[in-house]
Amino acid sequence: MTPNLEVLDLSRCNNFVELLTPIECPKLEFLGISNSKMSSLNLERISQIQFLYLIDCYDFVELHMPVECPNLDILMLNGSKLRTFDLEMTPNIRILYFDGCCEFQQLRMTSECLKLETLNLTDSKLRAFDLGMTPNLQALYLNECYELHRLHMPAECPKLESLNLGGSSLRTFDLGMISNLVTLNLERCYEFQQLHMPTECPKLKSINLSGSKLRTFNLGMTPNLEILDLGWCYDFVDLHMPTECLKLKSLNLSHSSLSTFDLRMTSNLVTLNLEGCYKFQRLHMPTECPKLKYLKLGHSMLRTFDLGMTRNLETLDLEECLEFHQLHIPIECPKLKSLNLGRSKLRTFDLGITPNLEMLDFKRCNDFVELRMPDECPKLKFLDLSFSKLRTLDLGMTSNLEKLILVNCYEFQRLHMPTVCPKLRLLNIGGSKLRTFNLGMTPNLEMLCFKWCKEFVELHVPVECPKLKSLCLGHSKLRTFDLGMTSNLQNIRS
């Protein structure tokens, strides 16, 4: 007999199947039976409970409440097999979690749920949901409710800040009743076509509509928006910006049908993603983008691009811009770390002053003939110039280079490397016209390839390469090779 019991925690008792309460436990406030094998629980004798945790009880099918539980504050039933639940017996519930209740079909709301602050019904089988009177609701999670096609909000939710409807079957939604919303998530709502904003949403900071059927969006109703994700909205054609969007920091318009975009209205943007916009032809840049760090324009129809003043840019991706032939960059890009121009029509390129560059990708730039590098690229780690028309390359001071790929550069004849390349791990010059090569000091080299170098006759290894594991010399004219400097070699491939 435990009439004074206040806390009972049986969590992670994985074989626990039944809780017997022969007498009333009027003082029991906390009950935790998470990760058990319980299938049902009767709250009749513990009706004063405040916190009930039944998380990941995968066999749980029934919560019996014959009497009101007026003190119940937090109820967690994540991962159970419950199908329905009635809030009438929990008038003061504040936090309710049914996350991952894949069989859950109906939540019966009372006419007023005045204390409810957080409601999580993620991954349920709800088809329609009426929120009722929930004036203090702050967060509503209905994501991954794939069958949900209607959400009714009969009254204003003045405190609702976070609304997650991602993965639902909603087609339209009206923000009229939630003017103080901060975060809205409708990602992967593949049938979603229209978002109604009858009034301004001054507190809205983040909107995710990725994967929807939205065609247009007006930023004028969200003056403080910081994040907008419209990625994979294939039908999207127009982003209307009636005034400057000074708070917008991150904008994803990838895989849309946009043909142009004007950055001059978003002067504080940090991230812009226009990858996969196959109709995209022109990006209007302001004189200066002082905060832009990440710019992705790959797989577009851009032909030329002027970076302007983007002194804080770290990543520029123009991969697979098949018509692209000219890039104007400032003389100095002090923070640029990654530059991808693979499969473009560029012929020459001057790296200028890029002291922090780590990754440079020009693979399959079939017309590329010249790369002008500064005397020193101290942070360059990865360089891919495969399938280009380069004849020579001077790496200058690239002491941190880890991977150099020059495969199938059929005109390539000469490579100038630093005497010491202490971090070089992979070197592939297969398919070139090289005749001789001096490895210099490359103590960490693991893979070396000269396959299909038909004129190759001499490989000089002046010092030991203790980590070299793979060596490919097939179809070369090499006649001799001393294995003494490659004591850990595992395979020589033709």
Short mmCIF file of C-alpha atoms in Angstrom, two decimals, residues 13-388:
data_model
loop_
_atom_site.label_atom_id
_atom_site.label_comp_id
_atom_site.label_asym_id
_atom_site.label_seq_id
_atom_site.Cartn_x
_atom_site.Cartn_y
_atom_site.Cartn_z
CA CYS A 13 11.52 -1.84 -17.76
CA ASN A 14 11.29 -3.53 -21.13
CA ASN A 15 9.33 -6.58 -19.94
CA PHE A 16 6.83 -4.66 -17.80
CA VAL A 17 3.24 -5.50 -18.86
CA GLU A 18 0.79 -4.36 -16.16
CA LEU A 19 0.45 -1.74 -13.42
CA LEU A 20 -1.92 -2.75 -10.61
CA THR A 21 -3.44 -0.02 -8.42
CA PRO A 22 -5.61 -1.82 -5.82
CA ILE A 23 -6.16 1.39 -3.84
CA GLU A 24 -6.26 5.04 -4.74
CA CYS A 25 -2.94 6.90 -4.96
CA PRO A 26 -4.13 10.45 -4.34
CA LYS A 27 -0.64 11.96 -4.18
CA LEU A 28 0.88 10.36 -7.25
CA GLU A 29 2.00 13.19 -9.53
CA PHE A 30 4.52 11.57 -11.87
CA LEU A 31 4.22 8.22 -13.62
CA GLY A 32 6.79 7.04 -16.17
CA ILE A 33 6.34 3.68 -17.90
CA SER A 34 8.17 4.42 -21.15
CA ASN A 35 9.66 1.58 -23.21
CA SER A 36 7.48 -1.04 -21.55
CA LYS A 37 5.20 -3.74 -22.97
CA MET A 38 2.06 -2.36 -21.41
CA SER A 39 -1.04 -2.50 -23.58
CA SER A 40 -3.47 -0.55 -21.38
CA LEU A 41 -3.66 1.67 -18.31
CA ASN A 42 -6.56 2.66 -16.06
CA LEU A 43 -6.25 6.11 -14.47
CA GLU A 44 -9.27 5.76 -12.17
CA ARG A 45 -7.21 5.42 -8.96
CA ILE A 46 -4.49 7.87 -9.99
CA SER A 47 -6.72 10.67 -11.24
CA GLN A 48 -4.57 13.37 -9.59
CA ILE A 49 -1.66 12.57 -11.88
CA GLN A 50 0.16 15.57 -13.38
CA PHE A 51 2.82 14.01 -15.61
CA LEU A 52 2.24 10.77 -17.51
CA TYR A 53 4.97 9.37 -19.78
CA LEU A 54 4.23 6.32 -21.94
CA ILE A 55 6.80 6.94 -24.67
CA ASP A 56 7.62 4.10 -27.09
CA CYS A 57 5.19 1.64 -25.57
CA TYR A 58 4.57 0.03 -28.94
CA ASP A 59 1.90 -2.41 -27.67
CA PHE A 60 -0.15 0.26 -25.92
CA VAL A 61 -3.72 0.46 -27.27
CA GLU A 62 -5.96 1.88 -24.51
CA LEU A 63 -5.79 4.67 -21.92
CA HIS A 64 -8.87 4.26 -19.73
CA MET A 65 -10.08 7.47 -18.02
CA PRO A 66 -13.42 6.81 -16.29
CA VAL A 67 -13.05 9.98 -14.22
CA GLU A 68 -11.69 13.43 -14.92
CA CYS A 69 -7.95 14.03 -14.46
CA PRO A 70 -8.06 17.73 -13.61
CA ASN A 71 -4.35 18.07 -12.81
CA LEU A 72 -2.94 16.29 -15.85
CA ASP A 73 -0.43 18.73 -17.32
CA ILE A 74 1.81 16.68 -19.62
CA LEU A 75 0.79 13.52 -21.45
CA MET A 76 3.32 11.73 -23.66
CA LEU A 77 2.06 8.74 -25.66
CA ASN A 78 4.61 8.75 -28.48
CA GLY A 79 4.78 5.57 -30.55
CA SER A 80 1.67 3.90 -29.13
CA LYS A 81 -1.14 2.14 -31.02
CA LEU A 82 -3.90 4.38 -29.72
CA ARG A 83 -6.56 5.15 -32.31
CA THR A 84 -8.63 7.82 -30.54
CA PHE A 85 -8.41 10.14 -27.56
CA ASP A 86 -10.92 12.42 -25.82
CA LEU A 87 -9.65 15.65 -24.25
CA GLU A 88 -12.86 16.11 -22.27
CA MET A 89 -11.38 14.30 -19.27
CA THR A 90 -8.20 16.42 -19.25
CA PRO A 91 -9.48 20.01 -19.07
CA ASN A 92 -6.15 21.49 -17.96
CA ILE A 93 -3.79 19.61 -20.25
CA ARG A 94 -0.89 21.81 -21.38
CA ILE A 95 1.37 19.52 -23.41
CA LEU A 96 0.09 16.55 -25.42
CA TYR A 97 2.34 14.31 -27.55
CA PHE A 98 1.08 11.57 -29.88
CA ASP A 99 4.19 11.69 -32.06
CA GLY A 100 4.60 8.48 -34.07
CA CYS A 101 1.18 7.03 -33.20
CA CYS A 102 0.74 5.59 -36.68
CA GLU A 103 -2.75 4.18 -35.98
CA PHE A 104 -4.14 7.37 -34.46
CA GLN A 105 -7.26 8.60 -36.30
CA GLN A 106 -9.23 10.95 -34.06
CA LEU A 107 -8.60 13.52 -31.34
CA ARG A 108 -11.86 14.71 -29.84
CA MET A 109 -11.37 18.30 -28.76
CA THR A 110 -13.57 19.98 -26.17
CA SER A 111 -15.26 23.26 -27.03
CA GLU A 112 -12.44 25.01 -25.18
CA CYS A 113 -8.89 23.84 -24.46
CA LEU A 114 -7.80 26.92 -22.59
CA LYS A 115 -4.52 25.59 -21.20
CA LEU A 116 -3.23 23.67 -24.22
CA GLU A 117 0.17 25.02 -25.33
CA THR A 118 1.79 22.21 -27.34
CA LEU A 119 0.07 19.57 -29.46
CA ASN A 120 2.06 16.98 -31.41
CA LEU A 121 0.20 14.56 -33.69
CA THR A 122 3.08 13.82 -36.04
CA ASP A 123 2.84 10.72 -38.25
CA SER A 124 -0.81 9.97 -37.44
CA LYS A 125 -3.70 8.90 -39.69
CA LEU A 126 -5.74 12.03 -39.13
CA ARG A 127 -7.70 13.03 -42.22
CA ALA A 128 -9.29 16.21 -40.88
CA PHE A 129 -8.72 18.19 -37.72
CA ASP A 130 -10.75 20.88 -35.95
CA LEU A 131 -8.58 22.86 -33.57
CA GLY A 132 -11.48 24.36 -31.64
CA MET A 133 -10.85 27.08 -29.08
CA THR A 134 -7.15 26.92 -28.20
CA PRO A 135 -6.24 30.52 -27.37
CA ASN A 136 -2.96 29.61 -25.64
CA LEU A 137 -1.65 27.14 -28.18
CA GLN A 138 1.98 27.91 -29.04
CA ALA A 139 3.09 24.92 -31.14
CA LEU A 140 1.14 22.53 -33.39
CA TYR A 141 2.83 19.59 -35.10
CA LEU A 142 0.89 17.72 -37.79
CA ASN A 143 3.85 16.82 -39.97
CA GLU A 144 3.92 13.47 -41.78
CA CYS A 145 0.13 13.20 -41.49
CA TYR A 146 -0.03 12.09 -45.11
CA GLU A 147 -3.83 11.73 -45.19
CA LEU A 148 -4.58 15.13 -43.63
CA HIS A 149 -6.48 17.23 -46.16
CA ARG A 150 -8.32 19.71 -43.93
CA LEU A 151 -7.32 21.81 -40.90
CA HIS A 152 -10.12 23.91 -39.43
CA MET A 153 -9.26 26.84 -37.17
CA PRO A 154 -12.59 28.34 -36.05
CA ALA A 155 -11.08 30.98 -33.78
CA GLU A 156 -7.92 33.03 -33.56
CA CYS A 157 -4.79 31.42 -32.12
CA PRO A 158 -3.02 34.59 -30.97
CA LYS A 159 -0.11 32.75 -29.32
CA LEU A 160 0.59 30.16 -31.98
CA GLU A 161 4.23 30.58 -33.01
CA SER A 162 5.19 27.27 -34.61
CA LEU A 163 3.04 25.36 -37.11
CA ASN A 164 4.32 22.22 -38.82
CA LEU A 165 2.14 20.68 -41.53
CA GLY A 166 4.91 19.13 -43.62
CA GLY A 167 4.04 16.02 -45.60
CA SER A 168 0.26 16.53 -45.41
CA SER A 169 -2.29 16.49 -48.26
CA LEU A 170 -3.43 20.07 -47.73
CA ARG A 171 -4.07 22.08 -50.91
CA THR A 172 -4.65 25.52 -49.39
CA PHE A 173 -4.16 27.21 -46.04
CA ASP A 174 -5.28 30.51 -44.53
CA LEU A 175 -3.01 32.32 -42.07
CA GLY A 176 -5.74 34.76 -41.07
CA MET A 177 -6.25 33.27 -37.61
CA ILE A 178 -2.56 33.09 -36.68
CA SER A 179 -1.13 36.53 -37.30
CA ASN A 180 1.65 36.06 -34.70
CA LEU A 181 3.13 32.96 -36.28
CA VAL A 182 6.94 32.76 -36.27
CA THR A 183 7.61 29.45 -38.08
CA LEU A 184 5.51 27.78 -40.81
CA ASN A 185 6.47 24.42 -42.31
CA LEU A 186 4.58 23.03 -45.31
CA GLU A 187 7.47 21.13 -46.90
CA ARG A 188 6.63 18.09 -49.03
CA CYS A 189 2.96 19.05 -49.27
CA TYR A 190 2.97 17.94 -52.88
CA GLU A 191 -0.63 19.02 -53.58
CA PHE A 192 -0.33 22.42 -51.90
CA GLN A 193 -1.23 25.30 -54.24
CA GLN A 194 -2.20 28.41 -52.30
CA LEU A 195 -1.22 30.19 -49.08
CA HIS A 196 -3.68 32.91 -48.05
CA MET A 197 -2.29 35.87 -46.10
CA PRO A 198 -5.21 38.27 -45.64
CA THR A 199 -3.19 40.47 -43.29
CA GLU A 200 0.46 41.15 -42.65
CA CYS A 201 2.38 38.54 -40.62
CA PRO A 202 4.90 40.81 -38.89
CA LYS A 203 6.47 38.08 -36.72
CA LEU A 204 6.86 35.38 -39.34
CA LYS A 205 10.57 34.54 -39.66
CA SER A 206 10.69 31.14 -41.38
CA ILE A 207 8.54 29.62 -44.15
CA ASN A 208 9.17 26.24 -45.78
CA LEU A 209 7.02 25.47 -48.83
CA SER A 210 9.50 23.21 -50.60
CA GLY A 211 8.06 20.56 -52.88
CA SER A 212 4.68 22.27 -53.26
CA LYS A 213 2.73 23.30 -56.38
CA LEU A 214 2.91 26.97 -55.51
CA ARG A 215 3.35 29.24 -58.55
CA THR A 216 3.76 32.68 -56.96
CA PHE A 217 4.56 34.19 -53.58
CA ASN A 218 4.31 37.75 -52.24
CA LEU A 219 6.98 38.74 -49.74
CA GLY A 220 5.22 42.01 -48.99
CA MET A 221 3.13 40.43 -46.22
CA THR A 222 6.15 39.12 -44.31
CA PRO A 223 8.39 42.14 -43.59
CA ASN A 224 10.55 40.30 -41.04
CA LEU A 225 10.99 37.01 -42.86
CA GLU A 226 14.51 35.59 -42.51
CA ILE A 227 14.22 32.15 -44.15
CA LEU A 228 12.16 31.22 -47.23
CA ASP A 229 12.41 27.74 -48.75
CA LEU A 230 10.70 27.20 -52.11
CA GLY A 231 13.06 24.51 -53.32
CA TRP A 232 11.69 21.84 -55.69
CA CYS A 233 8.59 23.92 -56.47
CA TYR A 234 8.72 23.04 -60.16
CA ASP A 235 5.79 25.30 -61.12
CA PHE A 236 7.07 28.36 -59.28
CA VAL A 237 7.51 31.36 -61.62
CA ASP A 238 7.27 34.60 -59.62
CA LEU A 239 8.58 35.87 -56.28
CA HIS A 240 7.00 39.28 -55.75
CA MET A 241 8.99 41.75 -53.64
CA PRO A 242 7.15 45.09 -53.52
CA THR A 243 9.70 46.53 -51.09
CA GLU A 244 13.18 45.68 -49.87
CA CYS A 245 13.45 42.51 -47.79
CA LEU A 246 16.14 43.65 -45.41
CA LYS A 247 15.70 40.79 -42.94
CA LEU A 248 15.82 37.95 -45.48
CA LYS A 249 18.95 35.86 -44.91
CA SER A 250 18.31 32.52 -46.60
CA LEU A 251 16.42 31.96 -49.87
CA ASN A 252 16.03 28.59 -51.60
CA LEU A 253 14.48 28.70 -55.08
CA SER A 254 16.18 25.58 -56.43
CA HIS A 255 14.46 23.50 -59.13
CA SER A 256 11.87 26.19 -59.82
CA SER A 257 10.78 27.66 -63.17
CA LEU A 258 12.19 31.12 -62.50
CA SER A 259 14.01 32.72 -65.43
CA THR A 260 15.37 35.83 -63.67
CA PHE A 261 15.92 37.09 -60.14
CA ASP A 262 16.80 40.50 -58.69
CA LEU A 263 19.11 40.39 -55.69
CA ARG A 264 18.99 44.15 -55.27
CA MET A 265 15.92 43.85 -53.02
CA THR A 266 17.66 41.45 -50.63
CA SER A 267 20.87 43.22 -49.72
CA ASN A 268 21.38 41.25 -46.48
CA LEU A 269 21.00 37.80 -48.00
CA VAL A 270 23.53 35.23 -46.76
CA THR A 271 22.44 32.14 -48.72
CA LEU A 272 20.88 31.94 -52.21
CA ASN A 273 20.16 28.61 -53.89
CA LEU A 274 19.02 28.61 -57.53
CA GLU A 275 20.41 25.19 -58.42
CA GLY A 276 18.47 23.20 -61.00
CA CYS A 277 16.51 26.18 -62.33
CA TYR A 278 16.85 25.00 -65.92
CA LYS A 279 15.09 28.09 -67.34
CA PHE A 280 17.14 30.55 -65.33
CA GLN A 281 19.04 33.05 -67.48
CA ARG A 282 19.83 36.17 -65.48
CA LEU A 283 20.69 37.19 -61.93
CA HIS A 284 20.63 40.92 -61.21
CA MET A 285 23.29 41.67 -58.63
CA PRO A 286 23.49 44.85 -56.56
CA THR A 287 26.73 46.81 -56.54
CA GLU A 288 27.58 45.14 -53.26
CA CYS A 289 26.39 42.01 -51.43
CA PRO A 290 28.30 42.42 -48.18
CA LYS A 291 26.76 39.42 -46.39
CA LEU A 292 26.38 36.86 -49.19
CA LYS A 293 28.30 33.69 -48.29
CA TYR A 294 26.69 30.89 -50.28
CA LEU A 295 25.57 31.13 -53.93
CA LYS A 296 24.42 28.10 -55.90
CA LEU A 297 23.51 28.53 -59.59
CA GLY A 298 24.29 25.08 -61.00
CA HIS A 299 22.30 23.51 -63.88
CA SER A 300 21.00 26.90 -65.07
CA MET A 301 21.09 28.63 -68.49
CA LEU A 302 23.43 31.38 -67.32
CA ARG A 303 26.03 32.36 -69.91
CA THR A 304 27.96 35.04 -68.01
CA PHE A 305 28.05 36.26 -64.44
CA ASP A 306 29.56 39.21 -62.59
CA LEU A 307 30.05 38.63 -58.88
CA GLY A 308 30.40 42.32 -58.12
CA MET A 309 31.42 43.16 -54.58
CA THR A 310 30.89 39.93 -52.66
CA ARG A 311 33.83 40.08 -50.32
CA ASN A 312 32.35 37.57 -47.86
CA LEU A 313 31.40 34.91 -50.41
CA GLU A 314 32.58 31.44 -49.34
CA THR A 315 30.89 29.10 -51.83
CA LEU A 316 30.10 29.61 -55.52
CA ASP A 317 28.60 26.73 -57.49
CA LEU A 318 28.03 27.00 -61.25
CA GLU A 319 28.34 23.29 -62.04
CA GLU A 320 26.56 21.99 -65.16
CA CYS A 321 25.85 25.47 -66.56
CA LEU A 322 26.47 24.10 -70.02
CA GLU A 323 26.38 27.48 -71.82
CA PHE A 324 28.43 29.35 -69.23
CA HIS A 325 31.58 30.92 -70.68
CA GLN A 326 32.53 34.01 -68.65
CA LEU A 327 32.88 34.73 -64.94
CA HIS A 328 33.87 38.14 -63.63
CA ILE A 329 35.12 37.96 -60.08
CA PRO A 330 36.69 40.69 -57.95
CA ILE A 331 40.49 40.84 -57.91
CA GLU A 332 40.28 39.77 -54.29
CA CYS A 333 37.91 37.16 -52.83
CA PRO A 334 39.41 36.86 -49.35
CA LYS A 335 36.89 34.35 -47.95
CA LEU A 336 36.14 32.17 -50.98
CA LYS A 337 36.53 28.50 -50.00
CA SER A 338 34.75 26.52 -52.70
CA LEU A 339 34.44 27.22 -56.44
CA ASN A 340 32.70 24.77 -58.79
CA LEU A 341 32.58 25.50 -62.54
CA GLY A 342 32.41 21.91 -63.76
CA ARG A 343 30.97 21.23 -67.25
CA SER A 344 31.02 24.89 -68.28
CA LYS A 345 32.41 26.43 -71.48
CA LEU A 346 35.08 28.46 -69.74
CA ARG A 347 38.38 28.60 -71.61
CA THR A 348 40.59 30.49 -69.15
CA PHE A 349 40.36 31.54 -65.55
CA ASP A 350 42.38 33.76 -63.22
CA LEU A 351 42.01 32.86 -59.55
CA GLY A 352 43.10 36.31 -58.45
CA ILE A 353 43.68 36.66 -54.74
CA THR A 354 41.85 33.77 -53.07
CA PRO A 355 43.97 32.93 -50.01
CA ASN A 356 41.31 30.76 -48.35
CA LEU A 357 40.30 28.65 -51.37
CA GLU A 358 40.02 24.97 -50.41
CA MET A 359 38.12 23.37 -53.31
CA LEU A 360 38.39 24.15 -57.04
CA ASP A 361 36.42 22.04 -59.53
CA PHE A 362 36.72 22.45 -63.32
CA LYS A 363 35.98 18.85 -64.28
CA ARG A 364 34.70 18.27 -67.83
CA CYS A 365 35.32 21.87 -68.92
CA ASN A 366 36.24 20.52 -72.33
CA ASP A 367 37.36 23.88 -73.76
CA PHE A 368 39.44 24.90 -70.76
CA VAL A 369 43.06 25.71 -71.68
CA GLU A 370 44.53 27.92 -68.96
CA LEU A 371 44.33 28.28 -65.19
CA ARG A 372 46.20 31.23 -63.76
CA MET A 373 46.96 30.61 -60.11
CA PRO A 374 48.58 32.95 -57.60
CA ASP A 375 52.04 32.11 -56.33
CA GLU A 376 50.51 30.67 -53.20
CA CYS A 377 47.22 28.86 -52.47
CA PRO A 378 47.99 27.89 -48.88
CA LYS A 379 44.63 26.26 -48.11
CA LEU A 380 43.81 24.52 -51.40
CA LYS A 381 42.92 20.88 -50.68
CA PHE A 382 41.06 19.66 -53.78
CA LEU A 383 41.70 20.44 -57.46
CA ASP A 384 39.88 18.70 -60.33
CA LEU A 385 40.73 19.68 -63.92
CA SER A 386 39.81 16.40 -65.59
CA PHE A 387 38.79 16.32 -69.28
CA SER A 388 40.21 19.80 -69.91
#
